PDB file of C-alpha atoms in Angstrom:
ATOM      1  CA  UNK A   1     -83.949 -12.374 -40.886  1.00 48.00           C
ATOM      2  CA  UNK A   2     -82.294  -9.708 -42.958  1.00 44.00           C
ATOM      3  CA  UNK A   3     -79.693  -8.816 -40.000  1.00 46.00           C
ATOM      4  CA  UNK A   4     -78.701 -12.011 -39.944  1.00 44.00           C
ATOM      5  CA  UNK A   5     -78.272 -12.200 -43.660  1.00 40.00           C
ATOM      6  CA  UNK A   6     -76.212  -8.545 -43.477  1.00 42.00           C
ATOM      7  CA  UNK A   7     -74.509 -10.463 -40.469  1.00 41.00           C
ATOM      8  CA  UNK A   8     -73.120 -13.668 -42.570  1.00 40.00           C
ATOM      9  CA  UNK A   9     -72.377 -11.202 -45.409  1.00 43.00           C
ATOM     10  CA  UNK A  10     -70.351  -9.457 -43.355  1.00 44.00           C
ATOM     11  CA  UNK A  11     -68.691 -12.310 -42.008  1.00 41.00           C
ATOM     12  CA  UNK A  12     -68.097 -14.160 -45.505  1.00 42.00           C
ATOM     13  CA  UNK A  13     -66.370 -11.300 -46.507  1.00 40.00           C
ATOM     14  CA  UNK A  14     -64.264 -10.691 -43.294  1.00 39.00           C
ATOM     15  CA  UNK A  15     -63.149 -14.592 -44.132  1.00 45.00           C
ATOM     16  CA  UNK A  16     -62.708 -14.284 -47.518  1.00 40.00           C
ATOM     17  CA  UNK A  17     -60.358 -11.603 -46.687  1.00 39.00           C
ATOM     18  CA  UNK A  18     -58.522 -13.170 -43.906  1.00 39.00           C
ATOM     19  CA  UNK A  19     -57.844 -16.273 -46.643  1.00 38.00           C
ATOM     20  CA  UNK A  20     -56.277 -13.595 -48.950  1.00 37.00           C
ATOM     21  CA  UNK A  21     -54.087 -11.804 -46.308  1.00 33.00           C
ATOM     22  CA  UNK A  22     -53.085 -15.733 -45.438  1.00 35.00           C
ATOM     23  CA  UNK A  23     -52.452 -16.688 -48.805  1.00 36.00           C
ATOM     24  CA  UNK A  24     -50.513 -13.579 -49.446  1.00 37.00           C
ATOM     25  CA  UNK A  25     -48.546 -13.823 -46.587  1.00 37.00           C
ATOM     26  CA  UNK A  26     -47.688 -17.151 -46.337  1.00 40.00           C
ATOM     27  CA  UNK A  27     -47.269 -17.826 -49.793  1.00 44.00           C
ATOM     28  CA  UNK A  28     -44.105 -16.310 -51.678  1.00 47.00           C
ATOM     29  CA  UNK A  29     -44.040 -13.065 -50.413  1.00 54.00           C
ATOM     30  CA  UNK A  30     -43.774 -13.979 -46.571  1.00 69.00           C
ATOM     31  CA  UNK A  31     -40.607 -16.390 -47.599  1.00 78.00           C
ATOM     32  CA  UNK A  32     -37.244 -15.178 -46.904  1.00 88.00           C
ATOM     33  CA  UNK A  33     -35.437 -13.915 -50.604  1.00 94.00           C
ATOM     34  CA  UNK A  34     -32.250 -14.242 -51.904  1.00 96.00           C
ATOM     35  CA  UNK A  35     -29.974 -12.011 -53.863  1.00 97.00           C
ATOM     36  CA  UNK A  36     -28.169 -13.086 -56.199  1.00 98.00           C
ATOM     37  CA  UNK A  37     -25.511 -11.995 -58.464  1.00 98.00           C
ATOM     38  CA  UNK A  38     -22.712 -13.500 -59.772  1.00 98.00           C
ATOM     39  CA  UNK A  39     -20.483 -13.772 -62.885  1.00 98.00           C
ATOM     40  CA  UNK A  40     -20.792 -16.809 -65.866  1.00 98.00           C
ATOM     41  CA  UNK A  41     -17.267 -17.420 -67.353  1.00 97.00           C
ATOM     42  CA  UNK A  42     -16.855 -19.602 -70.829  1.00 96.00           C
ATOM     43  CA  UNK A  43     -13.028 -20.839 -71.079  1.00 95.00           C
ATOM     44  CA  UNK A  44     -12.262 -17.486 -68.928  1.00 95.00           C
ATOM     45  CA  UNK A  45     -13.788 -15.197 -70.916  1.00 96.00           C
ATOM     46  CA  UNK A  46     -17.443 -13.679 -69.633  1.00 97.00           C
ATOM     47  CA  UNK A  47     -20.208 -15.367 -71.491  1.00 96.00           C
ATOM     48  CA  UNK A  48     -21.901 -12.487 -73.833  1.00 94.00           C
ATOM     49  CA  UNK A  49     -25.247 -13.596 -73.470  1.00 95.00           C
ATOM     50  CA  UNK A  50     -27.444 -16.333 -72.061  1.00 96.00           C
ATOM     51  CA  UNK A  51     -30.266 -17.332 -69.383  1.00 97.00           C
ATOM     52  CA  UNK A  52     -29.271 -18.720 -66.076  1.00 98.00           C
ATOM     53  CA  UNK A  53     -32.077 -20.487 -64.095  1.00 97.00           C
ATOM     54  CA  UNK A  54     -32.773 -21.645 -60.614  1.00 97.00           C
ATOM     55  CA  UNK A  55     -34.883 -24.599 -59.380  1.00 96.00           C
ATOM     56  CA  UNK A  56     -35.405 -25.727 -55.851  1.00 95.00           C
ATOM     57  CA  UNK A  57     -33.687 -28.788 -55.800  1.00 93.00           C
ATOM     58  CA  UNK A  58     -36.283 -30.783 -53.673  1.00 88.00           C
ATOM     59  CA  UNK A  59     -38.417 -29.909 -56.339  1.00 87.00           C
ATOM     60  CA  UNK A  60     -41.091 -28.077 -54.272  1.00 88.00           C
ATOM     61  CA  UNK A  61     -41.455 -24.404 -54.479  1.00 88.00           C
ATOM     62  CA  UNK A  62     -40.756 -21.261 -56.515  1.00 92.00           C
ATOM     63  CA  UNK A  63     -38.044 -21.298 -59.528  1.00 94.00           C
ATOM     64  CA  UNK A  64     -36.703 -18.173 -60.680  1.00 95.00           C
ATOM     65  CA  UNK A  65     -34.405 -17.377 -64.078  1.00 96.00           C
ATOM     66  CA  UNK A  66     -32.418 -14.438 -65.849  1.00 97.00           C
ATOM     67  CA  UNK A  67     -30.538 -13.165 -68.395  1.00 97.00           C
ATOM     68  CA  UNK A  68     -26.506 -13.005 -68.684  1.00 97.00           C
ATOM     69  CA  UNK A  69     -25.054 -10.030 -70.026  1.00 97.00           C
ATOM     70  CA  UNK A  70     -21.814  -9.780 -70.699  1.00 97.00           C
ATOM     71  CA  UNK A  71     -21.418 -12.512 -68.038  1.00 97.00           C
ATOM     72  CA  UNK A  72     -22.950 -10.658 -65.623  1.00 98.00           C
ATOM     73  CA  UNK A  73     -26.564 -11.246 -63.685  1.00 98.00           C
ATOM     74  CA  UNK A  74     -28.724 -10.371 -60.595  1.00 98.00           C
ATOM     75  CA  UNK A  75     -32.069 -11.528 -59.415  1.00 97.00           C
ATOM     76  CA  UNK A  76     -34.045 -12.261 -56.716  1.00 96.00           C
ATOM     77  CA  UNK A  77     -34.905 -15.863 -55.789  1.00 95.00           C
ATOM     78  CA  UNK A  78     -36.302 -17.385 -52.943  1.00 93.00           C
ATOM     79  CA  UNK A  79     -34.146 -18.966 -50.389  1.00 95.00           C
ATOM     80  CA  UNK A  80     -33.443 -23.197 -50.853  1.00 94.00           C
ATOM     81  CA  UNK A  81     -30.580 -25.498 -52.260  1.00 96.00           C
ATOM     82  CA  UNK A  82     -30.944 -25.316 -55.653  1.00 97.00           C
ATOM     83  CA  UNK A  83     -30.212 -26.641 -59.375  1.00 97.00           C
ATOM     84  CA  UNK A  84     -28.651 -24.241 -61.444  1.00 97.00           C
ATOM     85  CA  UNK A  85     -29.550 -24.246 -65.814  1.00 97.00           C
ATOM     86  CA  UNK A  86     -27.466 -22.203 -67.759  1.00 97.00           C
ATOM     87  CA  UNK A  87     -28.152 -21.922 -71.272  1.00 97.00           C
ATOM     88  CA  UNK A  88     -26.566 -19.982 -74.613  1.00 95.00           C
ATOM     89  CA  UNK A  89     -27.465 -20.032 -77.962  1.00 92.00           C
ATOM     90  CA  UNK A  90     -25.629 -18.932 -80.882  1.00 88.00           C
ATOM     91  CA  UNK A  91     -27.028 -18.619 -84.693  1.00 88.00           C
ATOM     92  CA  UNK A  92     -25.972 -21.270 -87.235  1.00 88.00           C
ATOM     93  CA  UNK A  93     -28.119 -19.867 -89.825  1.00 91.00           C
ATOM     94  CA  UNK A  94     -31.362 -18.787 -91.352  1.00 90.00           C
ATOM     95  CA  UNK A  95     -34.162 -20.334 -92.776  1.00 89.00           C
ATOM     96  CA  UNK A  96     -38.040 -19.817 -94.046  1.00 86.00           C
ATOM     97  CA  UNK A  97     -40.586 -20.830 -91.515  1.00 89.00           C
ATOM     98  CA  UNK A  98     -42.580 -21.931 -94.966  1.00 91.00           C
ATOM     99  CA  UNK A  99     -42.028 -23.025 -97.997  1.00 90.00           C
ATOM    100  CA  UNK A 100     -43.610 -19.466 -99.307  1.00 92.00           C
ATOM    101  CA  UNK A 101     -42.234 -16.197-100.811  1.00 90.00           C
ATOM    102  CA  UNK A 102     -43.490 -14.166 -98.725  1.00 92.00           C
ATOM    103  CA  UNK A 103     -42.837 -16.188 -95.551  1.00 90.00           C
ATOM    104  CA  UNK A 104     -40.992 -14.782 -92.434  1.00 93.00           C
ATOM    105  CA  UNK A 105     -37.399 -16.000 -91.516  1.00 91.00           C
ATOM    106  CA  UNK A 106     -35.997 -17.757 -88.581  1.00 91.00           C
ATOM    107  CA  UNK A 107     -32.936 -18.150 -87.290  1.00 87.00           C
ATOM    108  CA  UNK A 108     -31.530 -21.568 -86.742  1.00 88.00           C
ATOM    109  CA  UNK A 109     -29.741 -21.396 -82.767  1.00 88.00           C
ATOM    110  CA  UNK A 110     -27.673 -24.226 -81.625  1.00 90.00           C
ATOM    111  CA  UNK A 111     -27.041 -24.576 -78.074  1.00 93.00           C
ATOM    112  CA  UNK A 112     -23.147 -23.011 -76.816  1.00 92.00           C
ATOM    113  CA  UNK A 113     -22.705 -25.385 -73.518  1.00 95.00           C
ATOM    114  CA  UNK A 114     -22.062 -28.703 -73.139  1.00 95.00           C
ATOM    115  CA  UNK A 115     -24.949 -30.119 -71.934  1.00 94.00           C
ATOM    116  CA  UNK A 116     -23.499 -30.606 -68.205  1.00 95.00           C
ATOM    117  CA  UNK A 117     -24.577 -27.308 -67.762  1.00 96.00           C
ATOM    118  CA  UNK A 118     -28.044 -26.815 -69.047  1.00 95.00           C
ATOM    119  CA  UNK A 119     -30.053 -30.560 -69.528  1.00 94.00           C
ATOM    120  CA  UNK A 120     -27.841 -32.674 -67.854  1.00 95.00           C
ATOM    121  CA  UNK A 121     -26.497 -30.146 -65.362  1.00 95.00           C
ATOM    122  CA  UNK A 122     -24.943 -31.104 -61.846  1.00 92.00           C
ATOM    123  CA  UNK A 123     -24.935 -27.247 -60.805  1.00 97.00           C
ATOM    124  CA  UNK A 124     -26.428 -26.245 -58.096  1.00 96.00           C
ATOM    125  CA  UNK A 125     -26.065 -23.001 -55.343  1.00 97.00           C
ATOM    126  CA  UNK A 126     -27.173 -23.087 -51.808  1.00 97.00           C
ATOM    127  CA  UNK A 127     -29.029 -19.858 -51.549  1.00 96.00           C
ATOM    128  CA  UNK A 128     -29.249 -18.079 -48.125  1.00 96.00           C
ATOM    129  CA  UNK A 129     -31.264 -14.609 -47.380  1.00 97.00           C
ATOM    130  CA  UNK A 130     -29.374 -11.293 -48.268  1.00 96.00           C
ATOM    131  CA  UNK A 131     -27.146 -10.857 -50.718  1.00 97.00           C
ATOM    132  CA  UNK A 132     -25.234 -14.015 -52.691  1.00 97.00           C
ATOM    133  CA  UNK A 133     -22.190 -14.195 -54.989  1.00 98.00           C
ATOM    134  CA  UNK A 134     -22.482 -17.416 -57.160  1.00 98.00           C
ATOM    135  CA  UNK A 135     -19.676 -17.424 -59.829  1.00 98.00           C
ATOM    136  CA  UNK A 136     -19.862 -20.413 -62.771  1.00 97.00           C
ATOM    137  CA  UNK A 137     -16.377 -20.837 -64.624  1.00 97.00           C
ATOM    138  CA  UNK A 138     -17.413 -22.986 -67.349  1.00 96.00           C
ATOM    139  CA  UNK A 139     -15.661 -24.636 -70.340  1.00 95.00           C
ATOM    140  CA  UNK A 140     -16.704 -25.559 -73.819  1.00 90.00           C
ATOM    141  CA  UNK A 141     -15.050 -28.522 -73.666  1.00 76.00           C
ATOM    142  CA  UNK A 142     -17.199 -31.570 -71.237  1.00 55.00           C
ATOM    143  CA  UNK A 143     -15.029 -33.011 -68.395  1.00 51.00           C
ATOM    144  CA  UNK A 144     -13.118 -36.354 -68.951  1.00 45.00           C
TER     145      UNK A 144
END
């Protein structure tokens, strides 16, 4: 009786670590990845500083996001046809987070990009393994 209880324990664990090896493997990190870098214009001049973020377009799988320097970025993101967010904030002001002396100050951000490009954006990137280049020339003004 106790063999066979060493034998199942042996057995639940030799399963319980073939499910992890699975999982691991056939979850994100056995998918193909993507780099991708690329530049984010604003009316032609690099945007200083924002987020740029990928979803799968099908709406099934890994997103992944970044920051834009100096219109520059690079990530890694998993390989799909996807939607592309772009967002930039710049300050319009400060205020009190309460209506206290002592209370901390926020700053009041407005959003930089028409919205075409961040909640009602039409960009999107077909993303293939190995390095990608996906420029975005964008412009303050919305498209007529």
């Amino acid at each position: 009786m106790l063999t066979n209880l060493k034998s199942r324990s042996r057995l639940g664990a030799a399963i319980a670590l073939g499910l992890c090896l699975a999982v691991m493997l056939g979850g994100c990190g056995g998918q193909p990845k993507a780099q991708v870098a690329g530049t984010v214009t604003l009316d032609g001049k690099p945007l200083q500083d924002g987020v740029i973020s990928f979803y799968p377009e099908a709406g099934v799988g890994p997103s992944a996001g970044t920051g834009i320097k100096d219109g520059k970025y690079t990530m890694e993101t998993p390989v799909a046809k996807m939607k592309v967010v772009i967002n930039a904030t710049e300050v319009i002001g400060k205020r009190k987070k309460y209506d206290t002396p002592d209370s901390p100050v926020t700053e009041d951000v407005r959003e930089l990009l028409p919205a075409e490009y961040n909640t009602k954006s039409k960009l999107t990137a077909t993303l293939q393994p190995g390095p990608n280049t996906v420029d975005f020339d964008l412009k303050s003004a919305a498209k007529k």
